[in-house]
Amino acid sequence: MGILVRRRKEKVLIDIKHPAQLNLFKGLSKQLKDENWEVTISYLKRGKLPNIIETEYAGFNTIPVGSSKGTRLSILWHGNVRRMFTFLNLIRKNKYDICIAASSIPLAIACKISGTPIIQFYDDPERKGVNRLNERFSNQLFFPPIVEKTNKTSIFNCLKEWSYLSPRRFNPVSTTLNKYSLTPNEYVFIREVSNKSFNYYNQEDAIISSFCEKINANTKVVLSLEDKSITNRFPKSWTILEEPVEDIHSLIYYSKLVVSSGDSMAREGAMLGIPSVYCGIRKMKANELLMKQGILKHLRGEEAVTCINQTIDDPFDKGGQIKVRNGLLESWDDMTEFMRHQINQYKIVIK
């Protein structure tokens, strides 16, 4: 009589260190869990991220790894050095079959030391020093079609936000607007990021606040404000969202215009077919991919005012929104399926 050998669950560790990465892995995590993977979500204790993780990844095993208080020293020591040692202990204890991230040098180093496969999905080739380290310590890096393919760098044909914004993955819910007394396509969605991160250390703090009084005063505005301590810099008539926001992408989808001092939400607006303006300082190839298609504008600071007010005055083009969405659907990869396929290519083969 043969002996039944029970195969253990495959284990994956997915690292999230920034709010912009929350949704990238959300659909993937659910799909892997449905396929009987043991999914662990690690996250950096930074700002509102722990609270959002608790909501968005309810039902998953979530572990805080490292922290960041926004200073350069805290980011370097707590957010990287100590974080790497914590990851190494986690990997040795739990024996993950593969680790997944979007630019996590501490996790990549821990994986290299422990011999655990790690693949990363990123969209910022401008951070050359960071990418060189990630490439050195990872099995493979994946970028949109904005870099050259190498032995350690491969391509996915979309932007990473498409993993949760594709019509296959996202269905807008109009009733989300009721809470804020909003009418579809009759309000502006604005995102103001904090400059207390490496990405935005060189950016003027609260860029949009410096020209917000020049935006058409009769406009209904919904403001996603990362640093709530500067609330008084904005018009009192603006509605300030409290994170975590339920179905924030429906709020973006039904807006008339998206204006953002952060690059991620500007791209999200464009992919949702909404006229979108990025007014931050960073010149990014990921943005240029959308700019070439005419669905995103990069206008720094006060340069954006004329475009903003003109778009507010113009009627909203619903047909144009649908055309943009369908065009991207036809030409781009399904990002979640792409990541799932790569995981199965690189994971440790369990005997």
XYZ file of C-alpha atoms in Angstrom:
351
model
C 0.000 0.000 0.000
C 1.482 3.320 -1.053
C 2.159 6.157 1.360
C 0.222 9.359 0.707
C 2.576 12.336 0.675
C 0.752 15.614 1.347
C 2.257 18.477 -0.609
C 2.583 21.637 1.445
C 1.093 24.897 0.296
C 3.319 27.062 -1.854
C 4.364 30.208 -0.008
C 4.805 33.718 -1.360
C 5.897 36.906 0.386
C 4.719 40.146 -1.241
C 6.284 43.379 -0.020
C 4.458 46.728 -0.069
C 6.336 49.825 1.037
C 4.335 52.643 -0.542
C 0.595 53.375 -1.009
C 1.083 53.407 -4.792
C 1.949 49.681 -4.612
C -1.163 48.664 -2.662
C -3.350 47.958 -5.653
C -0.608 46.559 -7.884
C -0.587 43.272 -5.973
C -4.182 43.199 -4.729
C -5.712 41.163 -7.536
C -2.644 38.924 -7.746
C -2.789 38.192 -4.003
C -6.446 37.177 -4.185
C -5.851 34.975 -7.205
C -2.887 33.197 -5.607
C -4.881 32.681 -2.413
C -7.739 31.190 -4.438
C -5.184 28.826 -5.991
C -4.219 27.629 -2.500
C -1.027 29.646 -2.101
C -0.102 30.795 1.393
C 0.169 34.551 0.816
C 1.978 36.833 3.264
C 1.921 40.614 2.849
C 4.796 42.562 4.402
C 4.541 46.320 4.657
C 6.512 49.340 5.786
C 5.145 51.218 8.809
C 4.834 54.568 7.063
C 2.082 57.185 7.343
C -1.403 55.798 6.688
C -0.080 52.634 5.027
C -0.652 50.263 8.008
C -4.300 51.329 8.308
C -4.888 50.963 4.586
C -3.220 47.528 4.546
C -5.520 46.416 7.360
C -8.536 47.374 5.243
C -7.396 46.431 1.741
C -5.732 43.135 2.705
C -8.202 41.921 5.307
C -8.068 38.132 5.541
C -4.384 37.931 4.550
C -1.404 37.270 6.814
C 0.091 40.786 7.122
C 3.415 41.593 8.806
C 4.922 45.046 9.461
C 8.589 45.075 8.449
C 10.570 48.234 9.178
C 9.356 51.789 9.502
C 9.960 55.281 8.176
C 9.459 58.639 9.860
C 10.154 60.536 6.653
C 13.687 61.708 7.488
C 16.627 60.573 5.357
C 18.226 58.807 8.330
C 15.010 56.964 9.207
C 14.473 55.895 5.596
C 18.046 54.605 5.347
C 18.305 52.863 8.741
C 14.784 51.778 9.720
C 13.387 51.517 6.190
C 16.326 49.684 4.617
C 19.152 48.331 6.823
C 17.075 46.998 9.723
C 14.378 45.966 7.289
C 16.808 43.706 5.420
C 17.723 41.770 8.585
C 14.052 41.370 9.490
C 13.326 39.991 6.018
C 16.220 37.559 6.309
C 14.815 36.174 9.564
C 11.318 35.907 8.055
C 12.564 34.032 4.996
C 14.647 31.597 7.011
C 11.735 30.929 9.367
C 8.958 30.568 6.785
C 10.869 29.212 3.757
C 8.981 31.144 1.065
C 9.020 29.681 -2.436
C 9.259 33.136 -4.002
C 9.169 36.811 -3.012
C 7.532 39.625 -4.974
C 8.066 43.382 -4.764
C 8.104 46.674 -6.628
C 11.630 47.922 -5.927
C 12.570 46.554 -2.511
C 16.349 46.444 -2.101
C 16.204 45.105 1.503
C 14.052 42.154 0.432
C 16.199 41.517 -2.634
C 19.384 41.355 -0.537
C 17.725 39.024 1.971
C 16.584 36.778 -0.876
C 20.066 36.721 -2.396
C 21.629 35.716 0.922
C 19.020 33.011 1.577
C 18.862 31.689 -1.996
C 15.166 32.533 -2.359
C 13.863 33.636 -5.795
C 12.639 37.228 -6.044
C 11.124 39.009 -9.023
C 10.194 42.685 -9.069
C 7.760 44.770 -11.119
C 8.705 48.424 -11.442
C 8.182 51.443 -13.691
C 10.860 53.966 -12.713
C 14.052 53.494 -14.771
C 15.157 57.000 -13.782
C 16.235 55.709 -10.357
C 19.385 54.183 -11.831
C 21.276 53.482 -8.608
C 18.271 51.759 -7.042
C 17.665 49.718 -10.192
C 21.295 48.590 -10.412
C 21.095 47.182 -6.883
C 17.721 45.549 -7.501
C 19.014 44.013 -10.717
C 22.092 42.663 -8.962
C 20.183 40.972 -6.151
C 16.956 39.912 -7.933
C 16.306 37.024 -10.296
C 14.518 39.326 -12.722
C 13.210 42.881 -12.973
C 10.174 43.676 -15.100
C 9.497 47.117 -16.600
C 7.003 48.618 -19.046
C 8.270 49.102 -22.635
C 10.373 52.104 -21.590
C 13.705 50.294 -21.076
C 16.019 48.042 -23.074
C 15.740 44.303 -22.436
C 18.787 42.636 -20.813
C 19.537 39.287 -19.181
C 18.095 40.523 -15.867
C 15.521 43.027 -17.156
C 12.386 42.018 -19.062
C 9.318 43.838 -20.389
C 5.584 43.836 -19.702
C 3.443 45.653 -22.269
C 1.473 48.049 -20.066
C 1.975 50.248 -17.018
C 1.748 48.647 -13.574
C -1.428 50.573 -12.660
C -3.195 48.606 -15.400
C -3.162 45.569 -13.074
C -6.143 47.076 -11.227
C -7.507 49.675 -13.667
C -8.086 47.490 -16.727
C -11.807 47.101 -17.575
C -11.235 43.396 -16.878
C -10.303 44.245 -13.284
C -12.161 47.449 -12.454
C -15.850 48.288 -12.615
C -16.704 51.809 -11.418
C -19.492 52.172 -8.860
C -21.460 55.396 -9.259
C -23.057 55.158 -5.805
C -19.607 55.869 -4.319
C -20.298 59.520 -5.194
C -23.333 59.731 -2.934
C -21.262 60.029 0.238
C -19.700 63.246 -1.076
C -22.814 64.619 -2.832
C -21.051 64.496 -6.198
C -22.484 64.464 -9.719
C -20.642 62.394 -12.355
C -18.161 64.403 -14.432
C -18.949 67.664 -12.644
C -16.065 67.793 -10.180
C -12.256 67.837 -10.203
C -10.177 65.216 -8.393
C -6.927 66.624 -6.963
C -4.072 64.743 -5.313
C -1.402 66.586 -3.292
C 1.541 64.392 -2.251
C 3.991 64.989 0.566
C 7.619 65.713 -0.272
C 8.821 63.597 2.676
C 10.018 60.690 0.538
C 13.110 60.091 -1.583
C 11.044 60.439 -4.758
C 9.925 63.953 -3.868
C 12.610 65.350 -1.559
C 13.644 67.841 -4.254
C 10.069 68.883 -5.005
C 8.469 72.008 -3.590
C 6.144 71.086 -0.744
C 2.413 71.353 -1.477
C 2.759 72.455 -5.108
C -0.965 72.621 -5.829
C -1.620 74.732 -2.738
C 0.592 77.438 -4.267
C -1.854 78.011 -7.142
C -5.127 76.534 -5.851
C -6.742 79.985 -5.468
C -6.368 80.476 -9.238
C -8.512 77.443 -10.043
C -12.073 78.347 -11.007
C -13.717 79.167 -7.671
C -17.083 77.708 -8.695
C -15.571 74.270 -9.253
C -16.497 71.341 -7.037
C -13.164 69.839 -5.901
C -12.356 66.588 -4.107
C -8.869 66.661 -2.552
C -6.758 63.645 -1.643
C -4.219 65.208 0.725
C -1.309 63.068 1.900
C -0.188 65.515 4.615
C -3.282 66.637 6.516
C -1.283 69.197 8.533
C -1.486 71.622 5.574
C -5.277 71.501 5.219
C -5.540 75.249 5.865
C -3.610 76.011 2.659
C -6.562 74.960 0.503
C -9.987 76.536 -0.100
C -12.497 75.664 2.609
C -15.023 74.730 -0.075
C -12.903 71.774 -1.201
C -13.854 68.321 0.121
C -10.848 66.664 1.780
C -10.926 62.875 1.742
C -10.128 60.814 4.828
C -8.010 57.747 4.141
C -8.560 54.906 3.701
C -11.050 55.962 1.014
C -13.585 53.376 -0.083
C -13.335 52.892 -3.862
C -11.139 55.891 -4.606
C -10.826 54.852 -8.245
C -14.553 55.235 -8.776
C -14.171 58.802 -7.501
C -11.432 59.310 -10.090
C -13.353 57.559 -12.886
C -16.408 59.787 -12.509
C -14.448 63.046 -12.197
C -14.071 65.612 -14.976
C -10.344 66.198 -14.496
C -7.495 64.778 -12.410
C -4.697 67.059 -11.171
C -1.858 65.517 -9.172
C 1.517 66.578 -7.781
C 2.353 62.849 -7.581
C 3.012 60.812 -10.710
C 1.097 57.626 -9.798
C -2.368 59.157 -9.465
C -1.856 61.285 -12.580
C -1.242 58.077 -14.537
C -4.256 56.424 -12.890
C -6.500 59.261 -14.058
C -5.182 58.971 -17.624
C -5.719 55.190 -17.690
C -9.269 55.701 -16.462
C -9.844 57.912 -19.511
C -9.997 61.191 -17.569
C -8.086 64.313 -18.742
C -5.120 64.288 -16.367
C -2.426 66.777 -15.423
C 0.781 65.940 -13.570
C 2.230 69.108 -12.026
C 5.196 67.646 -10.114
C 8.884 67.942 -10.967
C 9.736 64.408 -12.047
C 10.321 63.703 -15.713
C 9.397 60.043 -16.126
C 9.361 57.667 -19.070
C 6.240 55.996 -17.682
C 4.439 59.334 -17.915
C 5.823 59.968 -21.397
C 4.260 56.707 -22.581
C 0.837 58.197 -21.802
C 1.761 61.690 -22.943
C 2.607 60.333 -26.406
C -0.923 58.922 -26.554
C -2.307 62.354 -25.682
C -4.003 61.241 -22.452
C -1.665 62.871 -19.911
C -0.150 66.354 -19.644
C 2.928 67.352 -17.631
C 2.642 71.016 -16.639
C 4.796 72.046 -13.706
C 3.267 74.077 -10.917
C 1.389 77.176 -11.955
C 1.867 76.318 -15.638
C -1.094 73.971 -15.164
C -3.653 76.665 -14.266
C -4.708 77.625 -17.798
C -5.165 73.983 -18.835
C -7.075 73.192 -15.630
C -9.550 76.030 -16.022
C -10.017 75.368 -19.733
C -10.805 71.706 -19.083
C -13.262 72.719 -16.344
C -15.065 75.013 -18.811
C -15.223 72.406 -21.605
C -17.966 69.732 -21.676
C -16.845 66.264 -20.583
C -16.274 63.785 -23.430
C -17.769 60.498 -22.208
C -17.285 58.837 -25.582
C -13.616 59.816 -25.499
C -13.223 58.200 -22.084
C -14.629 54.901 -23.338
C -12.451 55.047 -26.454
C -9.290 55.512 -24.378
C -10.174 52.621 -22.085
C -11.000 50.242 -24.934
C -7.871 51.214 -26.846
C -5.638 50.365 -23.892
C -7.532 47.118 -23.288
C -6.898 45.982 -26.853
C -3.207 46.883 -26.954
C -1.907 46.184 -23.425
C -1.151 43.031 -21.419
C -3.298 41.806 -18.558
C -0.807 42.731 -15.835
C -2.173 40.406 -13.151
C -2.006 37.394 -15.464
C 1.497 38.426 -16.537
C 2.718 38.524 -12.915
C 1.039 35.213 -12.105
C 2.761 33.566 -15.083
C 6.172 34.913 -14.067
C 5.744 33.669 -10.498
C 5.238 30.160 -11.798
C 8.344 30.512 -13.964
C 10.672 31.596 -11.155
C 9.391 29.938 -7.983
C 11.311 27.134 -6.271
C 10.099 23.821 -7.656
C 8.708 21.809 -4.767
C 9.586 18.153 -4.948
